[in-house]
mmCIF file of C-alpha atoms and ligand atoms in Angstrom:
data_model
loop_
_atom_site.group_PDB
_atom_site.id
_atom_site.type_symbol
_atom_site.label_atom_id
_atom_site.label_comp_id
_atom_site.label_asym_id
_atom_site.label_seq_id
_atom_site.Cartn_x
_atom_site.Cartn_y
_atom_site.Cartn_z
ATOM 1 C CA MET E 94 -12.481 12.740 -17.694
ATOM 2 C CA THR E 95 -14.858 9.992 -18.621
ATOM 3 C CA ALA E 96 -14.981 6.450 -17.363
ATOM 4 C CA HIS E 97 -12.593 3.985 -18.916
ATOM 5 C CA GLY E 98 -12.370 0.313 -18.328
ATOM 6 C CA ILE E 99 -9.798 -2.362 -17.788
ATOM 7 C CA ILE E 100 -7.027 -2.685 -20.361
ATOM 8 C CA SER E 101 -4.134 -5.113 -20.708
ATOM 9 C CA ASP E 102 -1.864 -3.223 -23.083
ATOM 10 C CA VAL E 103 1.144 -1.771 -21.257
ATOM 11 C CA SER E 104 2.107 0.673 -24.017
ATOM 12 C CA THR E 105 -1.387 2.200 -24.049
ATOM 13 C CA ALA E 106 -1.163 2.620 -20.277
ATOM 14 C CA ALA E 107 2.261 4.250 -20.633
ATOM 15 C CA ASP E 108 0.858 6.660 -23.250
ATOM 16 C CA VAL E 109 -1.954 7.672 -20.905
ATOM 17 C CA LEU E 110 0.563 8.403 -18.143
ATOM 18 C CA ARG E 111 2.869 10.324 -20.470
ATOM 19 C CA SER E 112 0.000 12.494 -21.645
ATOM 20 C CA GLY E 113 -0.760 13.469 -18.049
ATOM 21 C CA GLY E 114 -3.530 10.960 -17.314
ATOM 22 C CA ILE E 115 -4.074 8.806 -14.215
ATOM 23 C CA ILE E 116 -4.458 5.029 -14.251
ATOM 24 C CA GLY E 117 -4.976 2.040 -12.013
ATOM 25 C CA MET E 118 -1.672 0.142 -11.953
ATOM 26 C CA PRO E 119 -0.957 -3.381 -10.710
ATOM 27 C CA THR E 120 1.843 -4.078 -8.241
ATOM 28 C CA GLU E 121 2.661 -7.195 -6.214
ATOM 29 C CA THR E 122 1.261 -5.523 -3.046
ATOM 30 C CA VAL E 123 -1.923 -3.666 -3.985
ATOM 31 C CA TYR E 124 -3.126 -1.708 -7.033
ATOM 32 C CA GLY E 125 -1.885 1.869 -7.198
ATOM 33 C CA LEU E 126 -3.441 5.033 -8.599
ATOM 34 C CA ALA E 127 -0.617 6.114 -10.881
ATOM 35 C CA ALA E 128 0.442 9.466 -12.314
ATOM 36 C CA LEU E 129 3.704 11.008 -13.507
ATOM 37 C CA ALA E 130 5.476 12.459 -10.471
ATOM 38 C CA GLN E 131 6.561 15.473 -12.542
ATOM 39 C CA SER E 132 2.992 16.370 -13.559
ATOM 40 C CA GLU E 133 1.526 18.661 -10.907
ATOM 41 C CA HIS E 134 -1.893 18.501 -12.518
ATOM 42 C CA ALA E 135 -1.962 14.686 -12.681
ATOM 43 C CA VAL E 136 -0.679 14.332 -9.106
ATOM 44 C CA HIS E 137 -3.379 16.722 -7.878
ATOM 45 C CA ARG E 138 -5.956 14.592 -9.690
ATOM 46 C CA VAL E 139 -4.648 11.572 -7.763
ATOM 47 C CA PHE E 140 -5.188 13.350 -4.432
ATOM 48 C CA ASP E 141 -8.625 14.587 -5.460
ATOM 49 C CA THR E 142 -9.735 11.210 -6.821
ATOM 50 C CA LYS E 143 -8.754 9.473 -3.598
ATOM 51 C CA GLY E 144 -10.135 12.279 -1.438
ATOM 52 C CA ARG E 145 -6.735 12.349 0.266
ATOM 53 C CA PRO E 146 -5.315 15.476 1.924
ATOM 54 C CA ARG E 147 -2.579 17.021 -0.250
ATOM 55 C CA GLN E 148 -0.067 17.111 2.609
ATOM 56 C CA HIS E 149 -0.043 13.273 2.756
ATOM 57 C CA PRO E 150 3.079 12.438 0.744
ATOM 58 C CA LEU E 151 3.126 9.863 -2.060
ATOM 59 C CA ILE E 152 5.517 7.043 -2.956
ATOM 60 C CA ILE E 153 7.470 7.455 -6.207
ATOM 61 C CA HIS E 154 7.784 4.171 -8.128
ATOM 62 C CA ILE E 155 10.736 3.552 -10.427
ATOM 63 C CA SER E 156 12.088 0.525 -12.263
ATOM 64 C CA SER E 157 15.519 0.229 -10.606
ATOM 65 C CA LEU E 158 17.867 1.427 -7.877
ATOM 66 C CA ASP E 159 19.732 3.464 -10.520
ATOM 67 C CA GLU E 160 16.545 5.385 -11.267
ATOM 68 C CA ALA E 161 15.841 5.754 -7.538
ATOM 69 C CA LEU E 162 19.204 7.456 -7.017
ATOM 70 C CA LYS E 163 17.940 10.387 -9.127
ATOM 71 C CA TYR E 164 15.216 11.077 -6.583
ATOM 72 C CA GLY E 165 16.728 10.110 -3.228
ATOM 73 C CA LYS E 166 19.987 10.272 -1.298
ATOM 74 C CA PHE E 167 20.818 6.761 -0.117
ATOM 75 C CA ASN E 168 22.937 6.043 2.941
ATOM 76 C CA GLU E 169 24.711 2.719 3.416
ATOM 77 C CA THR E 170 21.682 1.085 5.033
ATOM 78 C CA ALA E 171 19.380 2.248 2.240
ATOM 79 C CA VAL E 172 21.717 0.820 -0.419
ATOM 80 C CA ALA E 173 21.935 -2.488 1.435
ATOM 81 C CA LEU E 174 18.151 -2.770 1.794
ATOM 82 C CA ALA E 175 17.503 -1.730 -1.814
ATOM 83 C CA SER E 176 20.054 -4.253 -3.072
ATOM 84 C CA ALA E 177 18.544 -7.041 -0.994
ATOM 85 C CA PHE E 178 14.808 -6.423 -1.490
ATOM 86 C CA TRP E 179 14.327 -4.513 -4.763
ATOM 87 C CA PRO E 180 12.472 -5.179 -6.890
ATOM 88 C CA GLY E 181 9.936 -6.051 -4.202
ATOM 89 C CA PRO E 182 7.475 -4.949 -1.532
ATOM 90 C CA LEU E 183 9.759 -2.470 0.262
ATOM 91 C CA THR E 184 9.569 1.341 0.288
ATOM 92 C CA LEU E 185 12.563 3.380 1.436
ATOM 93 C CA LEU E 186 12.147 6.827 2.963
ATOM 94 C CA VAL E 187 15.290 8.853 2.248
ATOM 95 C CA PRO E 188 16.283 12.538 1.881
ATOM 96 C CA ARG E 189 15.016 13.831 -1.450
ATOM 97 C CA THR E 190 16.986 15.372 -4.324
ATOM 98 C CA SER E 191 16.008 18.626 -6.028
ATOM 99 C CA LEU E 192 14.266 16.615 -8.757
ATOM 100 C CA VAL E 193 11.414 15.740 -6.380
ATOM 101 C CA ALA E 194 8.565 18.239 -6.433
ATOM 102 C CA ASP E 195 6.809 19.590 -3.339
ATOM 103 C CA TRP E 196 3.464 18.341 -4.661
ATOM 104 C CA VAL E 197 4.731 14.762 -4.209
ATOM 105 C CA THR E 198 6.138 15.092 -0.686
ATOM 106 C CA GLY E 199 3.792 17.715 0.727
ATOM 107 C CA GLY E 200 6.863 19.927 1.079
ATOM 108 C CA ARG E 201 8.819 17.419 3.200
ATOM 109 C CA ASP E 202 12.555 17.034 2.727
ATOM 110 C CA THR E 203 12.281 13.252 2.406
ATOM 111 C CA VAL E 204 10.876 11.068 -0.369
ATOM 112 C CA ALA E 205 9.436 7.526 -0.329
ATOM 113 C CA LEU E 206 10.771 5.318 -3.161
ATOM 114 C CA ARG E 207 9.826 1.846 -4.299
ATOM 115 C CA VAL E 208 10.830 -0.535 -7.104
ATOM 116 C CA PRO E 209 7.935 -2.985 -7.496
ATOM 117 C CA SER E 210 8.572 -6.542 -8.676
ATOM 118 C CA HIS E 211 5.293 -7.129 -10.526
ATOM 119 C CA SER E 212 6.315 -7.832 -14.117
ATOM 120 C CA ILE E 213 3.663 -5.567 -15.649
ATOM 121 C CA ALA E 214 4.538 -2.750 -13.245
ATOM 122 C CA GLN E 215 8.182 -3.207 -14.241
ATOM 123 C CA GLN E 216 7.306 -3.048 -17.956
ATOM 124 C CA LEU E 217 5.204 0.058 -17.415
ATOM 125 C CA LEU E 218 7.866 1.867 -15.368
ATOM 126 C CA LYS E 219 10.581 0.994 -17.882
ATOM 127 C CA SER E 220 8.413 2.239 -20.715
ATOM 128 C CA VAL E 221 7.565 5.523 -18.979
ATOM 129 C CA ALA E 222 11.204 5.885 -17.862
ATOM 130 C CA GLU E 223 10.466 8.386 -15.103
ATOM 131 C CA GLY E 224 9.051 8.402 -11.594
ATOM 132 C CA VAL E 225 5.396 7.456 -11.123
ATOM 133 C CA VAL E 226 3.478 8.243 -7.937
ATOM 134 C CA ALA E 227 1.058 5.531 -6.871
ATOM 135 C CA PRO E 228 -0.871 5.574 -3.622
ATOM 136 C CA SER E 229 -3.187 2.623 -3.154
ATOM 137 C CA ALA E 230 -6.102 3.002 -5.587
ATOM 138 C CA ASN E 231 -8.876 3.234 -3.002
ATOM 139 C CA ARG E 232 -10.834 6.154 -1.579
ATOM 140 C CA PHE E 233 -9.103 7.660 1.447
ATOM 141 C CA GLY E 234 -9.504 5.476 4.546
ATOM 142 C CA LYS E 235 -11.106 2.572 2.681
ATOM 143 C CA VAL E 236 -9.915 -0.950 1.884
ATOM 144 C CA SER E 237 -7.050 -1.146 -0.632
ATOM 145 C CA PRO E 238 -7.660 -2.876 -4.003
ATOM 146 C CA THR E 239 -5.993 -6.166 -4.870
ATOM 147 C CA SER E 240 -7.521 -6.677 -8.323
ATOM 148 C CA ALA E 241 -8.347 -4.564 -11.382
ATOM 149 C CA GLU E 242 -12.056 -5.189 -10.672
ATOM 150 C CA HIS E 243 -11.678 -3.622 -7.208
ATOM 151 C CA VAL E 244 -10.240 -0.487 -8.813
ATOM 152 C CA LEU E 245 -13.030 -0.441 -11.397
ATOM 153 C CA LEU E 246 -15.678 -0.644 -8.670
ATOM 154 C CA ASP E 247 -14.067 2.072 -6.530
ATOM 155 C CA LEU E 248 -12.631 4.562 -9.008
ATOM 156 C CA GLY E 249 -13.737 3.407 -12.468
ATOM 157 C CA ASN E 250 -15.513 6.694 -13.234
ATOM 158 C CA ASP E 251 -12.538 8.816 -12.288
ATOM 159 C CA VAL E 252 -9.519 7.167 -13.915
ATOM 160 C CA ASP E 253 -8.427 7.182 -17.558
ATOM 161 C CA ALA E 254 -7.657 3.454 -17.639
ATOM 162 C CA ILE E 255 -7.001 0.479 -15.377
ATOM 163 C CA LEU E 256 -4.105 -1.750 -16.342
ATOM 164 C CA ASP E 257 -4.881 -5.358 -15.453
ATOM 165 C CA GLY E 258 -2.112 -7.377 -13.858
ATOM 166 C CA GLY E 259 -4.231 -10.066 -12.235
ATOM 167 C CA PRO E 260 -4.722 -10.457 -8.483
ATOM 168 C CA CYS E 261 -1.939 -9.088 -6.234
ATOM 169 C CA GLU E 262 0.254 -11.808 -4.765
ATOM 170 C CA VAL E 263 1.375 -10.076 -1.564
ATOM 171 C CA GLY E 264 -1.950 -8.420 -0.809
ATOM 172 C CA VAL E 265 -0.879 -5.817 1.780
ATOM 173 C CA GLU E 266 1.049 -2.589 1.186
ATOM 174 C CA SER E 267 4.849 -2.457 1.149
ATOM 175 C CA THR E 268 7.000 -2.286 4.265
ATOM 176 C CA ILE E 269 8.147 1.341 4.714
ATOM 177 C CA VAL E 270 11.610 1.830 6.210
ATOM 178 C CA GLU E 271 13.001 5.242 7.053
ATOM 179 C CA CYS E 272 16.719 5.481 6.242
ATOM 180 C CA THR E 273 17.645 9.002 7.314
ATOM 181 C CA ASP E 274 19.282 10.020 10.603
ATOM 182 C CA THR E 275 16.750 7.608 12.025
ATOM 183 C CA PHE E 276 16.444 3.989 11.007
ATOM 184 C CA GLN E 277 12.881 2.964 11.633
ATOM 185 C CA ILE E 278 10.071 0.808 10.252
ATOM 186 C CA LEU E 279 7.141 3.129 9.551
ATOM 187 C CA ARG E 280 4.734 0.525 8.178
ATOM 188 C CA PRO E 281 5.009 -3.276 8.491
ATOM 189 C CA GLY E 282 4.686 -5.305 5.298
ATOM 190 C CA HIS E 283 5.799 -8.511 3.633
ATOM 191 C CA VAL E 284 9.479 -7.743 4.201
ATOM 192 C CA SER E 285 9.719 -8.445 7.938
ATOM 193 C CA SER E 286 11.578 -6.523 10.644
ATOM 194 C CA ASP E 287 13.861 -9.554 11.125
ATOM 195 C CA GLN E 288 14.832 -9.508 7.454
ATOM 196 C CA ILE E 289 15.484 -5.773 7.636
ATOM 197 C CA ALA E 290 17.613 -6.027 10.769
ATOM 198 C CA HIS E 291 19.561 -8.910 9.261
ATOM 199 C CA VAL E 292 20.446 -7.057 6.049
ATOM 200 C CA ALA E 293 21.119 -3.730 7.795
ATOM 201 C CA GLY E 294 23.266 -5.391 10.439
ATOM 202 C CA ARG E 295 21.435 -3.441 13.160
ATOM 203 C CA GLU E 296 18.012 -3.243 14.750
ATOM 204 C CA PRO E 297 15.612 -0.578 13.475
ATOM 205 C CA PHE E 298 14.211 1.669 16.209
ATOM 206 C CA ALA E 299 10.876 0.450 17.444
ATOM 207 C CA SER E 300 8.410 3.040 16.194
ATOM 208 C CA HIS E 301 6.168 4.588 18.794
ATOM 209 C CA GLY E 302 4.450 7.886 19.348
ATOM 210 C CA PRO E 303 2.894 9.768 16.457
ATOM 211 C CA SER E 304 3.909 8.155 13.174
ATOM 212 C CA ARG E 305 6.369 10.032 10.996
ATOM 213 C CA ALA E 306 4.363 8.857 7.983
ATOM 214 C CA PRO E 307 1.170 10.910 7.861
ATOM 215 C CA GLY E 308 -2.027 8.991 7.393
ATOM 216 C CA MET E 309 -0.717 5.936 9.207
ATOM 217 C CA LEU E 310 -2.380 6.062 12.608
ATOM 218 C CA GLU E 311 -6.042 6.839 12.121
ATOM 219 C CA SER E 312 -8.757 4.417 11.117
ATOM 220 C CA HIS E 313 -7.821 3.051 7.712
ATOM 221 C CA TYR E 314 -8.363 0.028 5.460
ATOM 222 C CA ALA E 315 -11.891 0.085 6.828
ATOM 223 C CA PRO E 316 -14.840 -1.902 5.450
ATOM 224 C CA ASN E 317 -18.426 -0.851 6.255
ATOM 225 C CA ALA E 318 -18.790 -3.837 8.595
ATOM 226 C CA LYS E 319 -17.556 -3.404 12.163
ATOM 227 C CA VAL E 320 -14.353 -5.424 12.632
ATOM 228 C CA PHE E 321 -13.512 -7.298 15.846
ATOM 229 C CA ILE E 322 -10.163 -9.027 16.378
ATOM 230 C CA VAL E 323 -9.880 -12.220 18.416
ATOM 231 C CA ASP E 324 -6.904 -14.400 19.350
ATOM 232 C CA SER E 325 -8.119 -17.786 18.146
ATOM 233 C CA LEU E 326 -10.770 -19.600 16.153
ATOM 234 C CA GLU E 327 -12.246 -20.835 19.452
ATOM 235 C CA ASP E 328 -12.660 -17.223 20.575
ATOM 236 C CA ALA E 329 -14.354 -16.424 17.266
ATOM 237 C CA GLU E 330 -16.751 -19.320 17.778
ATOM 238 C CA SER E 331 -17.685 -18.281 21.292
ATOM 239 C CA GLN E 332 -18.362 -14.736 20.057
ATOM 240 C CA LEU E 333 -20.653 -16.189 17.395
ATOM 241 C CA ILE E 334 -22.637 -18.128 19.968
ATOM 242 C CA GLY E 335 -23.437 -14.900 21.786
ATOM 243 C CA MET E 336 -24.927 -13.203 18.711
ATOM 244 C CA PRO E 337 -28.527 -13.199 17.480
ATOM 245 C CA GLU E 338 -28.918 -15.804 14.754
ATOM 246 C CA SER E 339 -29.962 -13.188 12.208
ATOM 247 C CA THR E 340 -26.643 -11.323 12.477
ATOM 248 C CA ASN E 341 -24.811 -11.276 9.138
ATOM 249 C CA VAL E 342 -21.296 -12.018 10.354
ATOM 250 C CA ARG E 343 -18.145 -13.068 8.540
ATOM 251 C CA VAL E 344 -15.249 -14.871 10.217
ATOM 252 C CA LEU E 345 -11.735 -14.294 8.833
ATOM 253 C CA HIS E 346 -9.180 -16.978 9.506
ATOM 254 C CA PHE E 347 -6.302 -18.467 7.495
ATOM 255 C CA GLU E 348 -3.763 -21.020 8.671
ATOM 256 C CA ASP E 349 -1.201 -19.757 6.172
ATOM 257 C CA VAL E 350 -0.079 -16.225 6.959
ATOM 258 C CA ASN E 351 0.854 -15.404 3.352
ATOM 259 C CA GLU E 352 -2.588 -16.480 2.221
ATOM 260 C CA TYR E 353 -4.093 -14.305 4.966
ATOM 261 C CA ALA E 354 -2.260 -11.262 3.589
ATOM 262 C CA GLU E 355 -3.094 -12.144 -0.004
ATOM 263 C CA ARG E 356 -6.809 -12.488 0.668
ATOM 264 C CA LEU E 357 -7.367 -10.014 3.511
ATOM 265 C CA TYR E 358 -8.660 -7.079 1.475
ATOM 266 C CA SER E 359 -10.785 -9.087 -0.932
ATOM 267 C CA GLU E 360 -12.375 -10.858 2.071
ATOM 268 C CA LEU E 361 -13.194 -7.508 3.693
ATOM 269 C CA ARG E 362 -14.696 -6.318 0.403
ATOM 270 C CA ASP E 363 -16.679 -9.550 0.027
ATOM 271 C CA ALA E 364 -17.987 -9.143 3.552
ATOM 272 C CA ASP E 365 -19.351 -5.711 2.629
ATOM 273 C CA ALA E 366 -20.749 -6.945 -0.671
ATOM 274 C CA GLY E 367 -22.515 -9.756 1.171
ATOM 275 C CA GLY E 368 -24.088 -7.280 3.607
ATOM 276 C CA ALA E 369 -22.113 -8.419 6.658
ATOM 277 C CA THR E 370 -22.442 -6.026 9.593
ATOM 278 C CA ILE E 371 -19.740 -7.721 11.638
ATOM 279 C CA VAL E 372 -16.377 -9.246 10.722
ATOM 280 C CA ILE E 373 -14.610 -11.338 13.345
ATOM 281 C CA ALA E 374 -10.944 -11.630 12.367
ATOM 282 C CA VAL E 375 -8.616 -14.120 14.004
ATOM 283 C CA ARG E 376 -5.266 -12.468 14.714
ATOM 284 C CA ALA E 377 -2.414 -13.631 12.451
ATOM 285 C CA PRO E 378 0.756 -15.132 13.973
ATOM 286 C CA SER E 379 3.580 -12.697 14.705
ATOM 287 C CA PHE E 380 6.084 -13.896 12.096
ATOM 288 C CA GLY E 381 6.606 -13.109 8.418
ATOM 289 C CA VAL E 382 3.820 -10.930 7.026
ATOM 290 C CA GLY E 383 1.699 -11.628 10.160
ATOM 291 C CA PRO E 384 2.476 -8.289 11.904
ATOM 292 C CA ALA E 385 1.442 -6.462 8.703
ATOM 293 C CA VAL E 386 -1.868 -8.347 8.610
ATOM 294 C CA ASN E 387 -2.478 -7.521 12.277
ATOM 295 C CA ASP E 388 -1.568 -3.871 11.718
ATOM 296 C CA ARG E 389 -4.148 -3.573 8.916
ATOM 297 C CA LEU E 390 -6.734 -5.458 10.966
ATOM 298 C CA SER E 391 -6.319 -3.140 13.942
ATOM 299 C CA LYS E 392 -6.756 -0.103 11.684
ATOM 300 C CA ALA E 393 -9.803 -1.658 10.063
ATOM 301 C CA ALA E 394 -11.170 -2.213 13.591
ATOM 302 C CA ALA E 395 -10.371 1.299 14.876
ATOM 303 C CA ASP E 396 -13.152 3.704 15.839
ATOM 304 C CA ARG E 397 -14.082 5.991 12.967
HETATM 305 O O1 TXA X 1113 2.616 -1.181 -1.513
HETATM 306 C C1 TXA X 1113 2.553 0.050 -1.566
HETATM 307 O O2 TXA X 1113 3.373 0.771 -0.991
HETATM 308 C C2 TXA X 1113 1.427 0.673 -2.410
HETATM 309 C C3 TXA X 1113 1.658 0.277 -3.863
HETATM 310 C C4 TXA X 1113 0.658 0.899 -4.810
HETATM 311 O O3 TXA X 1113 2.969 0.586 -4.243
HETATM 312 N N1 TXA X 1113 1.364 2.074 -2.235
HETATM 313 C C5 TXA X 1113 0.933 2.655 -1.071
HETATM 314 O O4 TXA X 1113 0.877 4.046 -1.096
HETATM 315 O O5 TXA X 1113 0.588 2.015 -0.101
HETATM 316 P P1 TXA X 1113 0.067 4.899 -0.032
HETATM 317 O O6 TXA X 1113 0.167 6.302 -0.534
HETATM 318 O O7 TXA X 1113 -1.302 4.347 0.141
HETATM 319 O O8 TXA X 1113 0.909 4.785 1.278
HETATM 320 C C6 TXA X 1113 2.166 5.435 1.357
HETATM 321 C C7 TXA X 1113 2.502 5.845 2.759
HETATM 322 C C8 TXA X 1113 1.596 6.942 3.286
HETATM 323 O O9 TXA X 1113 1.080 6.580 4.544
HETATM 324 C C9 TXA X 1113 2.502 8.141 3.400
HETATM 325 O O10 TXA X 1113 2.182 8.941 4.500
HETATM 326 C C10 TXA X 1113 3.883 7.520 3.518
HETATM 327 O O11 TXA X 1113 3.820 6.370 2.745
HETATM 328 N N2 TXA X 1113 4.881 8.430 2.965
HETATM 329 C C11 TXA X 1113 5.137 8.683 1.662
HETATM 330 N N3 TXA X 1113 6.104 9.631 1.538
HETATM 331 C C12 TXA X 1113 6.452 9.981 2.779
HETATM 332 C C13 TXA X 1113 7.383 10.932 3.327
HETATM 333 N N4 TXA X 1113 8.140 11.715 2.548
HETATM 334 N N5 TXA X 1113 7.484 11.023 4.680
HETATM 335 C C14 TXA X 1113 6.731 10.242 5.479
HETATM 336 N N6 TXA X 1113 5.824 9.346 5.020
HETATM 337 C C15 TXA X 1113 5.690 9.208 3.701
HETATM 338 MG MG1 MG X 1114 -3.133 3.568 1.095
#
């Protein structure tokens, strides 16, 4: 396939998907690399384009809970969470139905489902009227894209189109909650553990040990610059004092935790574009989307 640029027409994007193509797709969290879940060839192209191992399962995106029920078996907790937070930045991991192909789940008996709230994503999913896989539209292990331009820079030569939906408002990937025999948060996101516990009427199990979501523990979301995490702006400043003046270093700090999430990935990309070798990131507070920001920061800082 040849390089295609940024488009704004939803029906063109839907046609590309229906004909088995792959596209960059906006969501409120990050941009996804979208393909029809039922197209084995298109889904394999998604894995190959990202450079992602084929056993790492993908999220199926649909336009409503009704659509989701075709793909997953929802227990009471899953229905409650879907009703409270969909459309929105929440992914539910539930037992799959026979409609879900092995090439989506890597042969697992569960499926991850999400109904995004972004209006253009909603229009696209309604128009396509079937499940669309969409991992974040970055190369495996790299920083996720939060604008159409990011997708163009990373994958522009390998996708059939990029649907522009403006900059992503949430900025970090969806919260993933497992609703099977276990009730567990697999990835923190904008929907917080307090909100989840409140709606479910019980506490999710604290996740520890090897993650049940493959691809979650290793170094990830990583810029080229080496990332260090500090507890306060003062700590960042004292680190700076100790460095040679010629060091190209970027400090990341936002008072507002939602703004931190929204801008995190574009700041990391800017740091790379500006030739920074070091990023010093001030830890986000531990409420709201803060734990999700800190989770992504610690993966960006992990040894590669
Ligand atoms: O916000 C988001 O969720 C974005 C946007 C585009 O919707 N998508 C996204 O997809 O972050 P991805 O593929 O980058 O991350 C999905 C995560 C992976 O770590 C994968 O291992 C996990 O979900 N996952 C998907 N299906 C799973 C399954 N059946 N069992 C366990 N983990 C699963
Ligand atoms: Mg990803």
